Tab-separated table of C-alpha atoms and ligand atoms in Angstrom:
chain	number	residue	atom	x	y	z
V	109	UNK	CA	-129.522	-48.222	61.906
V	110	UNK	CA	-131.742	-51.242	61.054
V	111	UNK	CA	-130.357	-52.660	57.659
V	112	UNK	CA	-132.043	-55.283	55.512
V	113	UNK	CA	-129.794	-57.411	52.868
V	114	UNK	CA	-131.848	-58.739	50.377
V	115	UNK	CA	-130.659	-62.535	49.017
V	116	UNK	CA	-129.431	-65.911	50.336
V	117	UNK	CA	-126.325	-67.469	48.258
V	118	UNK	CA	-122.937	-66.704	49.725
V	119	UNK	CA	-121.551	-63.523	48.537
V	120	UNK	CA	-124.648	-62.262	51.051
V	121	UNK	CA	-123.416	-64.465	54.178
V	122	UNK	CA	-120.132	-63.074	53.581
V	123	UNK	CA	-122.218	-59.266	53.075
V	124	UNK	CA	-124.389	-59.892	56.489
V	125	UNK	CA	-121.166	-61.248	58.179
V	126	UNK	CA	-119.240	-57.717	57.231
V	127	UNK	CA	-122.613	-55.581	58.145
V	128	UNK	CA	-123.117	-57.132	61.713
V	129	UNK	CA	-119.638	-56.123	62.585
V	130	UNK	CA	-120.051	-52.163	62.261
V	131	UNK	CA	-120.731	-50.123	64.529
V	132	UNK	CA	-123.322	-48.497	62.631
V	133	UNK	CA	-125.575	-51.606	62.693
V	134	UNK	CA	-128.343	-52.059	64.604
V	135	UNK	CA	-130.741	-54.516	63.654
V	136	UNK	CA	-129.691	-56.366	60.981
V	137	UNK	CA	-131.970	-58.637	59.054
V	138	UNK	CA	-131.705	-60.988	55.767
V	139	UNK	CA	-134.379	-61.663	53.454
V	140	UNK	CA	-134.368	-65.054	53.143
V	141	UNK	CA	-130.595	-65.386	53.980
V	142	UNK	CA	-130.039	-68.980	54.348
V	143	UNK	CA	-128.827	-71.830	56.907
V	144	UNK	CA	-125.722	-70.071	57.833
V	145	UNK	CA	-126.605	-66.772	58.646
V	146	UNK	CA	-129.174	-67.052	61.604
V	147	UNK	CA	-127.016	-66.536	64.478
V	148	UNK	CA	-126.026	-62.611	62.734
V	149	UNK	CA	-128.510	-61.431	61.478
V	150	UNK	CA	-132.771	-62.304	61.661
V	151	UNK	CA	-133.609	-64.236	58.152
V	152	UNK	CA	-136.926	-63.070	56.780
V	153	UNK	CA	-139.185	-65.323	54.700
V	154	UNK	CA	-139.743	-62.293	52.281
V	155	UNK	CA	-139.922	-62.421	48.213
V	156	UNK	CA	-138.119	-59.839	46.817
V	157	UNK	CA	-140.142	-59.517	43.702
V	158	UNK	CA	-143.056	-58.660	45.385
V	159	UNK	CA	-141.488	-54.695	46.002
V	160	UNK	CA	-145.164	-54.229	48.202
V	161	UNK	CA	-143.900	-56.811	51.326
V	162	UNK	CA	-140.813	-54.921	50.949
V	163	UNK	CA	-141.377	-51.596	51.415
V	164	UNK	CA	-143.974	-52.509	54.083
V	165	UNK	CA	-141.459	-54.670	56.142
V	166	UNK	CA	-139.179	-51.934	56.253
V	167	UNK	CA	-141.410	-49.304	57.255
V	168	UNK	CA	-142.703	-51.096	60.001
V	169	UNK	CA	-139.084	-52.403	61.034
V	170	UNK	CA	-137.520	-48.821	60.213
V	171	UNK	CA	-135.059	-50.249	57.697
V	172	UNK	CA	-133.180	-47.118	57.043
V	173	UNK	CA	-130.889	-49.268	54.020
V	174	UNK	CA	-131.166	-51.672	52.467
V	175	UNK	CA	-128.378	-53.616	50.443
V	176	UNK	CA	-129.256	-55.985	47.103
V	177	UNK	CA	-127.341	-58.615	46.595
V	178	UNK	CA	-128.504	-59.932	43.638
V	179	UNK	CA	-129.051	-58.754	40.466
V	180	UNK	CA	-133.018	-60.092	39.387
V	181	UNK	CA	-134.516	-57.832	41.569
V	182	UNK	CA	-132.222	-54.374	40.552
V	183	UNK	CA	-133.222	-55.491	36.802
V	184	UNK	CA	-136.542	-55.521	38.133
V	185	UNK	CA	-136.769	-52.289	39.557
V	186	UNK	CA	-136.293	-52.854	43.570
V	187	UNK	CA	-133.905	-50.070	44.188
V	188	UNK	CA	-135.869	-47.875	42.542
V	189	UNK	CA	-139.405	-48.707	44.397
V	190	UNK	CA	-137.648	-48.559	47.676
V	191	UNK	CA	-135.973	-44.560	46.725
V	192	UNK	CA	-139.123	-43.984	45.537
V	193	UNK	CA	-140.189	-44.677	49.071
V	194	UNK	CA	-137.407	-42.617	50.911
V	195	UNK	CA	-135.860	-45.553	52.093
V	196	UNK	CA	-131.473	-45.337	51.442
V	197	UNK	CA	-130.552	-48.904	49.043
V	198	UNK	CA	-127.403	-49.720	47.960
V	199	UNK	CA	-127.740	-51.280	44.323
V	200	UNK	CA	-128.074	-49.651	40.965
V	201	UNK	CA	-131.434	-48.803	39.668
V	202	UNK	CA	-133.357	-50.936	36.495
V	203	UNK	CA	-131.973	-47.972	34.444
V	204	UNK	CA	-128.587	-48.574	34.942
V	205	UNK	CA	-129.094	-52.261	35.993
V	206	UNK	CA	-129.311	-52.562	31.935
V	207	UNK	CA	-125.553	-53.039	31.815
V	208	UNK	CA	-126.049	-56.713	33.327
V	209	UNK	CA	-129.739	-56.901	32.303
V	210	UNK	CA	-128.813	-56.700	28.186
V	211	UNK	CA	-125.452	-57.905	26.739
V	212	UNK	CA	-126.672	-55.777	23.847
V	213	UNK	CA	-126.550	-52.879	25.451
V	214	UNK	CA	-123.419	-53.037	27.117
V	215	UNK	CA	-122.082	-53.918	23.995
V	216	UNK	CA	-123.614	-50.577	22.196
V	217	UNK	CA	-121.825	-48.476	25.356
V	218	UNK	CA	-118.701	-49.768	24.588
V	219	UNK	CA	-119.552	-49.247	20.851
V	220	UNK	CA	-120.601	-45.524	21.723
V	221	UNK	CA	-118.390	-44.778	24.236
V	222	UNK	CA	-114.840	-47.241	22.430
V	223	UNK	CA	-114.638	-49.235	25.051
V	224	UNK	CA	-112.114	-52.131	24.242
V	225	UNK	CA	-114.979	-55.103	23.668
V	226	UNK	CA	-115.139	-57.813	21.811
V	227	UNK	CA	-116.411	-57.098	17.894
V	228	UNK	CA	-119.830	-58.031	17.573
V	229	UNK	CA	-123.282	-58.265	16.264
V	230	UNK	CA	-127.271	-57.531	17.632
V	231	UNK	CA	-129.761	-60.025	15.952
V	232	UNK	CA	-133.617	-60.897	16.456
V	233	UNK	CA	-133.541	-63.350	13.884
V	234	UNK	CA	-131.468	-66.581	13.350
V	235	UNK	CA	-130.392	-65.842	9.136
V	236	UNK	CA	-128.668	-63.094	9.787
V	237	UNK	CA	-127.076	-64.273	12.891
V	238	UNK	CA	-126.388	-67.076	11.340
V	239	UNK	CA	-124.970	-64.984	8.384
V	240	UNK	CA	-123.046	-63.181	10.634
V	241	UNK	CA	-121.614	-66.168	11.705
V	242	UNK	CA	-120.609	-67.632	8.507
V	243	UNK	CA	-118.814	-64.233	7.663
V	244	UNK	CA	-116.886	-64.454	11.554
V	245	UNK	CA	-116.055	-67.720	11.878
V	246	UNK	CA	-115.246	-70.147	14.355
V	247	UNK	CA	-115.024	-70.280	17.831
V	248	UNK	CA	-117.464	-67.494	18.580
V	249	UNK	CA	-119.556	-66.899	20.862
V	250	UNK	CA	-123.269	-66.686	21.145
V	251	UNK	CA	-125.076	-64.934	24.121
V	252	UNK	CA	-129.094	-64.626	25.279
V	253	UNK	CA	-129.474	-61.667	25.745
V	254	UNK	CA	-131.191	-60.729	28.999
V	255	UNK	CA	-130.650	-62.499	32.873
V	256	UNK	CA	-129.643	-66.215	31.825
V	257	UNK	CA	-128.924	-67.532	35.405
V	258	UNK	CA	-125.163	-67.633	34.391
V	259	UNK	CA	-126.047	-70.052	31.372
V	260	UNK	CA	-127.055	-67.682	28.747
V	261	UNK	CA	-123.505	-68.057	26.618
V	262	UNK	CA	-122.230	-70.793	24.141
V	263	UNK	CA	-118.504	-71.001	23.180
V	264	UNK	CA	-118.611	-72.603	20.038
V	265	UNK	CA	-116.141	-73.952	18.691
V	266	UNK	CA	-117.445	-74.928	15.409
V	267	UNK	CA	-119.712	-72.978	13.071
V	268	UNK	CA	-122.386	-76.152	13.899
V	269	UNK	CA	-121.982	-74.991	16.799
V	270	UNK	CA	-122.958	-71.538	17.263
V	271	UNK	CA	-125.943	-72.169	14.190
V	272	UNK	CA	-127.332	-74.917	16.788
V	273	UNK	CA	-127.094	-72.144	19.317
V	274	UNK	CA	-128.933	-69.394	17.574
V	275	UNK	CA	-131.232	-71.862	16.830
V	276	UNK	CA	-131.912	-73.157	20.376
V	277	UNK	CA	-132.207	-69.434	21.542
V	278	UNK	CA	-134.752	-68.255	19.434
V	279	UNK	CA	-136.555	-71.400	20.400
V	280	UNK	CA	-137.072	-70.250	23.804
V	281	UNK	CA	-133.922	-72.358	25.606
V	282	UNK	CA	-133.739	-68.737	28.205
V	283	UNK	CA	-136.933	-67.850	27.868
V	284	UNK	CA	-137.558	-64.222	27.521
V	285	UNK	CA	-133.994	-64.133	28.052
V	286	UNK	CA	-133.066	-64.922	25.000
V	287	UNK	CA	-135.760	-63.084	22.213
V	288	UNK	CA	-133.066	-61.298	21.174
V	289	UNK	CA	-128.970	-62.215	21.320
V	290	UNK	CA	-125.068	-61.472	20.809
V	291	UNK	CA	-122.754	-63.424	18.544
V	292	UNK	CA	-118.971	-61.484	19.004
V	293	UNK	CA	-115.706	-62.773	18.642
V	294	UNK	CA	-113.687	-64.853	20.835
V	295	UNK	CA	-111.351	-63.373	22.911
V	296	UNK	CA	-108.574	-64.806	24.417
V	297	UNK	CA	-106.267	-64.410	27.334
V	298	UNK	CA	-106.935	-64.839	31.200
V	299	UNK	CA	-109.770	-63.636	32.461
V	300	UNK	CA	-110.057	-61.656	36.128
V	301	UNK	CA	-112.140	-60.180	37.726
V	302	UNK	CA	-112.310	-56.411	39.047
V	303	UNK	CA	-114.539	-54.019	41.238
V	304	UNK	CA	-115.495	-50.854	42.114
V	305	UNK	CA	-117.726	-49.036	43.462
V	306	UNK	CA	-119.209	-45.736	42.185
V	307	UNK	CA	-122.105	-43.346	43.145
V	308	UNK	CA	-122.654	-41.857	39.794
V	309	UNK	CA	-119.750	-39.580	39.371
V	310	UNK	CA	-117.058	-40.912	41.701
V	311	UNK	CA	-115.236	-44.118	41.175
V	312	UNK	CA	-113.451	-46.110	44.365
V	313	UNK	CA	-111.472	-49.471	42.881
V	314	UNK	CA	-113.345	-52.704	45.181
V	315	UNK	CA	-110.180	-55.063	44.804
V	316	UNK	CA	-109.569	-57.730	42.503
V	317	UNK	CA	-110.549	-61.734	42.097
V	318	UNK	CA	-110.505	-64.912	39.870
V	319	UNK	CA	-112.793	-67.083	39.581
V	320	UNK	CA	-112.687	-70.682	38.427
V	321	UNK	CA	-116.344	-70.686	36.453
V	322	UNK	CA	-116.167	-74.266	35.001
V	323	UNK	CA	-116.932	-77.252	37.467
V	324	UNK	CA	-114.034	-79.440	36.772
V	325	UNK	CA	-110.999	-79.379	37.328
V	326	UNK	CA	-108.480	-77.993	34.850
V	327	UNK	CA	-111.473	-75.767	34.007
V	328	UNK	CA	-113.431	-78.544	32.311
V	329	UNK	CA	-116.380	-79.555	32.105
V	330	UNK	CA	-119.826	-76.976	31.867
V	331	UNK	CA	-120.139	-73.523	33.030
V	332	UNK	CA	-121.417	-72.582	36.719
V	333	UNK	CA	-121.837	-69.546	38.716
V	334	UNK	CA	-117.898	-70.100	39.604
V	335	UNK	CA	-116.809	-72.907	42.226
V	336	UNK	CA	-114.191	-70.835	43.900
V	337	UNK	CA	-112.162	-67.397	43.554
V	338	UNK	CA	-109.142	-65.741	45.155
V	339	UNK	CA	-108.469	-62.167	45.562
V	340	UNK	CA	-106.073	-60.325	44.672
V	341	UNK	CA	-105.807	-61.620	41.243
V	342	UNK	CA	-102.042	-61.426	40.362
V	343	UNK	CA	-102.812	-60.725	36.517
V	344	UNK	CA	-104.430	-57.878	37.260
V	345	UNK	CA	-100.865	-55.618	38.187
V	346	UNK	CA	-101.281	-51.350	38.643
V	347	UNK	CA	-100.460	-51.255	34.909
V	348	UNK	CA	-103.678	-53.295	34.145
V	349	UNK	CA	-105.687	-52.000	36.777
V	350	UNK	CA	-104.268	-48.219	35.876
V	351	UNK	CA	-105.398	-49.151	32.741
V	352	UNK	CA	-108.817	-50.889	33.416
V	353	UNK	CA	-109.918	-47.766	35.322
V	354	UNK	CA	-109.012	-45.390	32.798
V	355	UNK	CA	-110.267	-47.471	29.924
V	356	UNK	CA	-112.962	-49.718	30.469
V	357	UNK	CA	-114.556	-48.187	33.930
V	358	UNK	CA	-114.219	-44.498	33.894
V	359	UNK	CA	-115.177	-44.217	29.819
V	360	UNK	CA	-118.645	-46.814	31.317
V	361	UNK	CA	-119.407	-44.625	34.460
V	362	UNK	CA	-119.243	-40.990	32.337
V	363	UNK	CA	-121.530	-43.055	29.715
V	364	UNK	CA	-124.169	-44.076	31.851
V	365	UNK	CA	-124.242	-40.672	33.341
V	366	UNK	CA	-124.127	-39.262	30.085
V	367	UNK	CA	-126.700	-41.276	28.790
V	368	UNK	CA	-129.121	-40.129	32.086
V	369	UNK	CA	-128.649	-43.938	33.550
V	370	UNK	CA	-126.432	-42.863	36.717
V	371	UNK	CA	-124.763	-46.287	38.033
V	372	UNK	CA	-125.145	-46.494	41.597
V	373	UNK	CA	-123.388	-49.483	43.470
V	374	UNK	CA	-120.510	-52.398	43.003
V	375	UNK	CA	-119.842	-52.596	38.844
V	376	UNK	CA	-118.592	-55.782	38.736
V	377	UNK	CA	-116.081	-55.606	35.550
V	378	UNK	CA	-115.497	-59.415	33.689
V	379	UNK	CA	-112.347	-58.970	32.243
V	380	UNK	CA	-110.470	-61.105	29.878
V	381	UNK	CA	-106.768	-59.876	29.486
V	382	UNK	CA	-105.670	-60.215	26.217
V	383	UNK	CA	-101.956	-59.440	24.117
V	384	UNK	CA	-103.675	-56.177	23.718
V	385	UNK	CA	-104.576	-55.350	27.279
V	386	UNK	CA	-108.067	-55.200	29.477
V	387	UNK	CA	-111.367	-55.974	27.336
V	388	UNK	CA	-114.667	-56.185	28.913
V	389	UNK	CA	-116.312	-59.525	28.340
V	390	UNK	CA	-119.450	-58.195	30.206
V	391	UNK	CA	-120.574	-55.999	33.483
V	392	UNK	CA	-122.175	-57.873	36.248
V	393	UNK	CA	-124.283	-54.617	38.275
V	394	UNK	CA	-123.839	-56.535	42.014
V	395	UNK	CA	-120.756	-58.123	43.539
V	396	UNK	CA	-119.616	-61.601	42.102
V	397	UNK	CA	-120.619	-65.336	43.902
V	398	UNK	CA	-117.931	-66.164	45.370
V	399	UNK	CA	-115.491	-62.970	44.638
V	400	UNK	CA	-117.469	-61.294	47.036
V	401	UNK	CA	-116.684	-63.441	49.967
V	402	UNK	CA	-113.098	-63.197	49.328
V	403	UNK	CA	-113.261	-59.347	49.524
V	404	UNK	CA	-115.222	-59.101	51.998
V	405	UNK	CA	-112.497	-61.600	53.556
V	406	UNK	CA	-109.841	-58.750	52.891
V	407	UNK	CA	-111.510	-56.205	53.390
V	408	UNK	CA	-110.471	-54.270	56.517
V	409	UNK	CA	-112.961	-50.574	56.778
V	410	UNK	CA	-116.444	-50.871	57.685
V	411	UNK	CA	-118.423	-52.117	54.868
V	412	UNK	CA	-121.539	-49.712	55.802
V	413	UNK	CA	-120.028	-46.386	55.347
V	414	UNK	CA	-118.827	-46.846	51.983
V	415	UNK	CA	-122.007	-49.019	50.630
V	416	UNK	CA	-124.013	-46.255	51.699
V	417	UNK	CA	-121.805	-43.757	50.524
V	418	UNK	CA	-122.259	-45.368	46.659
V	419	UNK	CA	-126.064	-44.011	47.454
V	420	UNK	CA	-125.452	-40.940	49.139
V	421	UNK	CA	-123.234	-39.522	46.197
V	422	UNK	CA	-120.404	-38.762	48.478
V	423	UNK	CA	-117.630	-41.644	47.499
V	424	UNK	CA	-114.811	-39.200	46.776
V	425	UNK	CA	-114.850	-38.562	50.896
V	426	UNK	CA	-114.260	-42.584	51.063
V	427	UNK	CA	-111.213	-45.034	51.220
V	428	UNK	CA	-111.156	-48.759	51.187
V	429	UNK	CA	-108.048	-50.465	53.910
V	430	UNK	CA	-107.523	-53.833	52.704
V	431	UNK	CA	-104.917	-56.792	54.251
V	432	UNK	CA	-102.491	-57.668	52.081
V	433	UNK	CA	-103.108	-61.383	52.895
V	434	UNK	CA	-104.880	-62.937	50.300
V	435	UNK	CA	-108.251	-64.929	50.232
V	436	UNK	CA	-109.662	-67.991	48.780
V	437	UNK	CA	-112.346	-69.825	49.240
V	438	UNK	CA	-113.185	-73.392	47.864
V	439	UNK	CA	-117.232	-74.222	46.584
V	440	UNK	CA	-118.991	-77.194	47.525
V	441	UNK	CA	-122.000	-78.997	45.916
V	442	UNK	CA	-124.106	-80.999	46.012
V	443	UNK	CA	-123.108	-83.874	43.534
V	444	UNK	CA	-124.980	-83.435	39.889
V	445	UNK	CA	-124.274	-79.622	40.289
V	446	UNK	CA	-124.317	-77.626	38.029
V	447	UNK	CA	-126.895	-80.563	36.298
V	448	UNK	CA	-130.023	-81.912	39.122
V	449	UNK	CA	-128.675	-82.838	42.467
V	450	UNK	CA	-130.575	-83.798	45.667
V	451	UNK	CA	-132.194	-81.657	47.961
V	452	UNK	CA	-131.954	-81.326	52.330
V	453	UNK	CA	-128.982	-83.796	52.893
V	454	UNK	CA	-127.142	-83.604	56.070
V	455	UNK	CA	-124.109	-82.000	56.281
V	456	UNK	CA	-121.498	-82.308	59.876
V	457	UNK	CA	-118.585	-81.147	61.274
V	458	UNK	CA	-118.838	-77.503	60.015
V	459	UNK	CA	-118.341	-76.126	63.731
V	460	UNK	CA	-115.035	-78.712	63.525
V	461	UNK	CA	-114.396	-77.467	60.252
V	462	UNK	CA	-114.798	-73.479	60.790
V	463	UNK	CA	-112.579	-73.414	63.921
V	464	UNK	CA	-109.802	-72.144	62.797
V	465	UNK	CA	-109.390	-68.089	63.357
V	466	UNK	CA	-108.410	-67.460	59.499
V	467	UNK	CA	-111.066	-69.566	58.555
V	468	UNK	CA	-114.726	-68.232	57.483
V	469	UNK	CA	-116.853	-71.008	56.714
V	470	UNK	CA	-120.019	-69.454	54.134
V	471	UNK	CA	-123.446	-70.387	53.661
V	472	UNK	CA	-125.120	-70.293	50.190
V	473	UNK	CA	-128.163	-73.153	49.535
V	474	UNK	CA	-128.517	-74.604	53.181
V	475	UNK	CA	-131.302	-74.378	55.566
V	476	UNK	CA	-131.236	-75.198	59.281
V	477	UNK	CA	-133.747	-77.950	60.613
V	478	UNK	CA	-133.134	-77.661	64.168
V	479	UNK	CA	-129.165	-78.411	64.572
V	480	UNK	CA	-129.002	-79.890	61.780
V	481	UNK	CA	-127.296	-78.217	58.453
V	482	UNK	CA	-129.157	-79.457	55.275
V	483	UNK	CA	-128.233	-78.933	51.961
V	484	UNK	CA	-130.720	-77.451	49.353
V	485	UNK	CA	-129.081	-75.629	46.286
V	486	UNK	CA	-127.002	-76.522	44.058
V	487	UNK	CA	-123.484	-74.764	45.621
V	488	UNK	CA	-124.036	-75.115	49.222
V	489	UNK	CA	-120.681	-74.051	51.068
V	490	UNK	CA	-117.461	-71.658	50.826
V	491	UNK	CA	-114.743	-72.721	52.635
V	492	UNK	CA	-112.885	-69.510	52.688
V	493	UNK	CA	-109.238	-69.015	54.174
V	494	UNK	CA	-106.631	-65.999	54.638
V	495	UNK	CA	-103.340	-65.758	54.809
V	496	UNK	CA	-100.218	-64.822	53.853
V	497	UNK	CA	-99.770	-66.411	49.762
V	498	UNK	CA	-102.027	-67.705	47.619
V	499	UNK	CA	-100.340	-71.331	47.873
V	500	UNK	CA	-101.010	-71.853	52.135
V	501	UNK	CA	-104.855	-69.897	51.358
V	502	UNK	CA	-105.487	-72.746	49.420
V	503	UNK	CA	-103.945	-75.429	51.530
V	504	UNK	CA	-105.655	-74.241	55.007
V	505	UNK	CA	-109.082	-73.922	52.957
V	506	UNK	CA	-108.716	-77.466	51.896
V	507	UNK	CA	-107.714	-78.691	54.795
V	508	UNK	CA	-110.531	-77.584	56.791
V	509	UNK	CA	-112.996	-78.433	53.924
V	510	UNK	CA	-112.018	-81.609	54.186
V	511	UNK	CA	-113.122	-81.708	57.956
V	512	UNK	CA	-117.157	-81.287	56.499
V	513	UNK	CA	-118.736	-84.558	56.369
V	514	UNK	CA	-120.775	-84.275	53.601
V	515	UNK	CA	-120.920	-87.410	50.726
V	516	UNK	CA	-123.647	-85.702	48.444
V	517	UNK	CA	-121.629	-82.825	48.203
V	518	UNK	CA	-117.944	-82.171	45.943
V	519	UNK	CA	-115.359	-79.617	45.381
V	520	UNK	CA	-112.855	-79.196	42.400
V	521	UNK	CA	-109.114	-79.921	44.380
V	522	UNK	CA	-107.421	-77.416	42.203
V	523	UNK	CA	-108.907	-73.689	42.781
V	524	UNK	CA	-105.817	-71.673	42.475
V	525	UNK	CA	-103.956	-73.623	40.542
V	526	UNK	CA	-102.981	-70.672	38.610
V	527	UNK	CA	-101.622	-68.198	40.950
V	528	UNK	CA	-99.849	-70.915	42.956
V	529	UNK	CA	-98.123	-72.001	40.005
V	530	UNK	CA	-97.019	-68.362	39.726
V	531	UNK	CA	-95.816	-68.632	42.643
V	532	UNK	CA	-93.803	-71.303	42.618
V	533	UNK	CA	-92.405	-70.516	39.939
D	782	LIG	P1	-120.241	-63.572	30.215
D	782	LIG	O1	-121.669	-64.518	31.381
D	782	LIG	O2	-120.611	-62.940	29.671
D	782	LIG	O3	-119.343	-64.004	31.820
D	782	LIG	O4	-119.554	-65.689	30.155
D	782	LIG	C1	-119.808	-66.583	30.659
D	782	LIG	C2	-118.168	-67.067	29.968
D	782	LIG	O5	-117.578	-66.930	28.381
D	782	LIG	C3	-116.665	-66.165	30.389
D	782	LIG	O6	-117.110	-65.996	31.904
D	782	LIG	C4	-116.167	-66.810	29.379
D	782	LIG	O7	-115.017	-67.273	30.313
D	782	LIG	C5	-116.983	-66.409	28.400
D	782	LIG	N1	-116.483	-65.623	27.411
D	782	LIG	C6	-117.691	-65.431	27.041
D	782	LIG	N2	-117.492	-64.446	26.344
D	782	LIG	C7	-116.501	-64.752	25.928
D	782	LIG	C8	-115.425	-63.858	24.170
D	782	LIG	N3	-115.860	-62.549	23.750
D	782	LIG	N4	-114.924	-64.824	24.570
D	782	LIG	C9	-114.172	-65.736	25.367
D	782	LIG	N5	-114.655	-66.200	25.899
D	782	LIG	C10	-115.977	-66.043	26.235
D	783	LIG	N1	-118.849	-65.639	40.053
D	783	LIG	C1	-119.784	-64.776	38.606
D	783	LIG	C2	-119.973	-64.206	38.836
D	783	LIG	O1	-120.765	-64.042	39.772
D	783	LIG	O2	-121.467	-63.372	38.125
C-alpha cells in the first residue's frame, strides 16, 4: 500500500521510520519531511493547509493511507476531507480534534463526564477573568483557549502576573487563539504523558513517557516543545495506568461518542499525578514530540495495522508488543531556542554518532544540501537510545550526542533525572 505521512518533525521522522519497516508499506511519501527522511521515504513539498493539493497528490500517487502527525491540520479538518474522498486516514476529525483545539471545550467535557482535572473558569473578557483570579489567589494558571504552538499557558506565581497574562492574551498575543481563555487551579505533582490508540469505541493503551518541557537544566527557564523524553514513565505504575484508563480515558472516549464527536486516532493525555491520583492537564490529539520517538523505538509490532485499525474501527482485534527496554532521547536545539536562532548552520559527524545499534538520530528542523546537513529549525535533532535502564539509555544517548559536531546547537544534560534518581535509590 502507498502511504503518505504529513509533518516535518522528529515525531514524523520516527513514525516514517517505523512505517517504512512494515511489510504492508509499498511507496512511502512524507510531506514536507526533513533532512533525515530522504533515505526511507520520498519527501514532497505539499502544504498541509491546502487540502485540494493533498487530495490531488493522493489520487495521483494512489495513496491508500494518510498518517497526520501534527495537530494543526487535524483541527483544520484535513482528516474529514480525506475521508470524504474515500482515503483512509490516521488522525481524528476536526470535531474530535477540538479536544486539543479548545481548552475550554475539554474542561467542559471533564466537568460533564466527571473527569478529574483542575477547577477552572472560561472567560471572554478580562474583568471576569481577573475577578476569578482575585477569588482563587495565586499560584494560578492562565491559558489561551486555542492552539498557540505550546506557548499559550502561563503559570502565574502572583496575582499581578496572572492579570498581566490575561491582558496580554486578550490584547492579541496569541491572535485568535486568545479570543477566549481558561483560568485554572495550579496542580502540583509529577507530570506524565499517557497515550492510547482509539477507534472511537475501543481503546488500546499505547505507552507512557515523561517529557522535559523547560529549556534549562533542573526544569528551569522557558517552556519549549520538549527537550527530551523517556519511556516508560516509572510514575505510571500499574495502579496509575488503571486509574487513568478508568477515570480519564474511558469517560472521554465514551463522552466524545455521546457528543457526536467520536475520536479516532491517538489520544495523548498530559497528566499531573497529584496526591489524589491522576488529573488531566490537557489532551493532545496526536503523538507527543519527542515522546513519540521513544515509543517508536520500543514498539515491536508492525505499526501500520495498528494505525489502520483506528480508522477501520477494528481496534478490539489488535494488540501491541513492546520491548522491555527503556528508551530515552535528548533534543539538540539551535542556540537561542525557544527564542530566535541562526538558520542553515552545518551539522557534522551524524553518521558516526548514529552508528551504534541501539541509537537512532531522528531529525526535526534539518535539511540536506548535497552531502551536508543544515539546521533549519529550533528543535533540530533527537538522539534516541534504547537500553535496559534509564541510566544506561541516558549514558548511551549522551555518548552518541557528544560525537556530533554542531557548535551552533545545545542540549540539556539532565534528561531522565527523575528516573535516574529512582533507579539509583
Ligand atoms: P499544556 O500546554 O496545557 O500542557 O501546559 C503546558 C505546561 O504547563 C504543562 O505541561 C504543565 O507543566 C503546566 N501546566 C498546565 N496546566 C497546569 C496546572 N493546572 N497546574 C500546574 N501546571 C500546569
Ligand atoms: N512533548 C509535548 C507535546 O508534544 O505536546
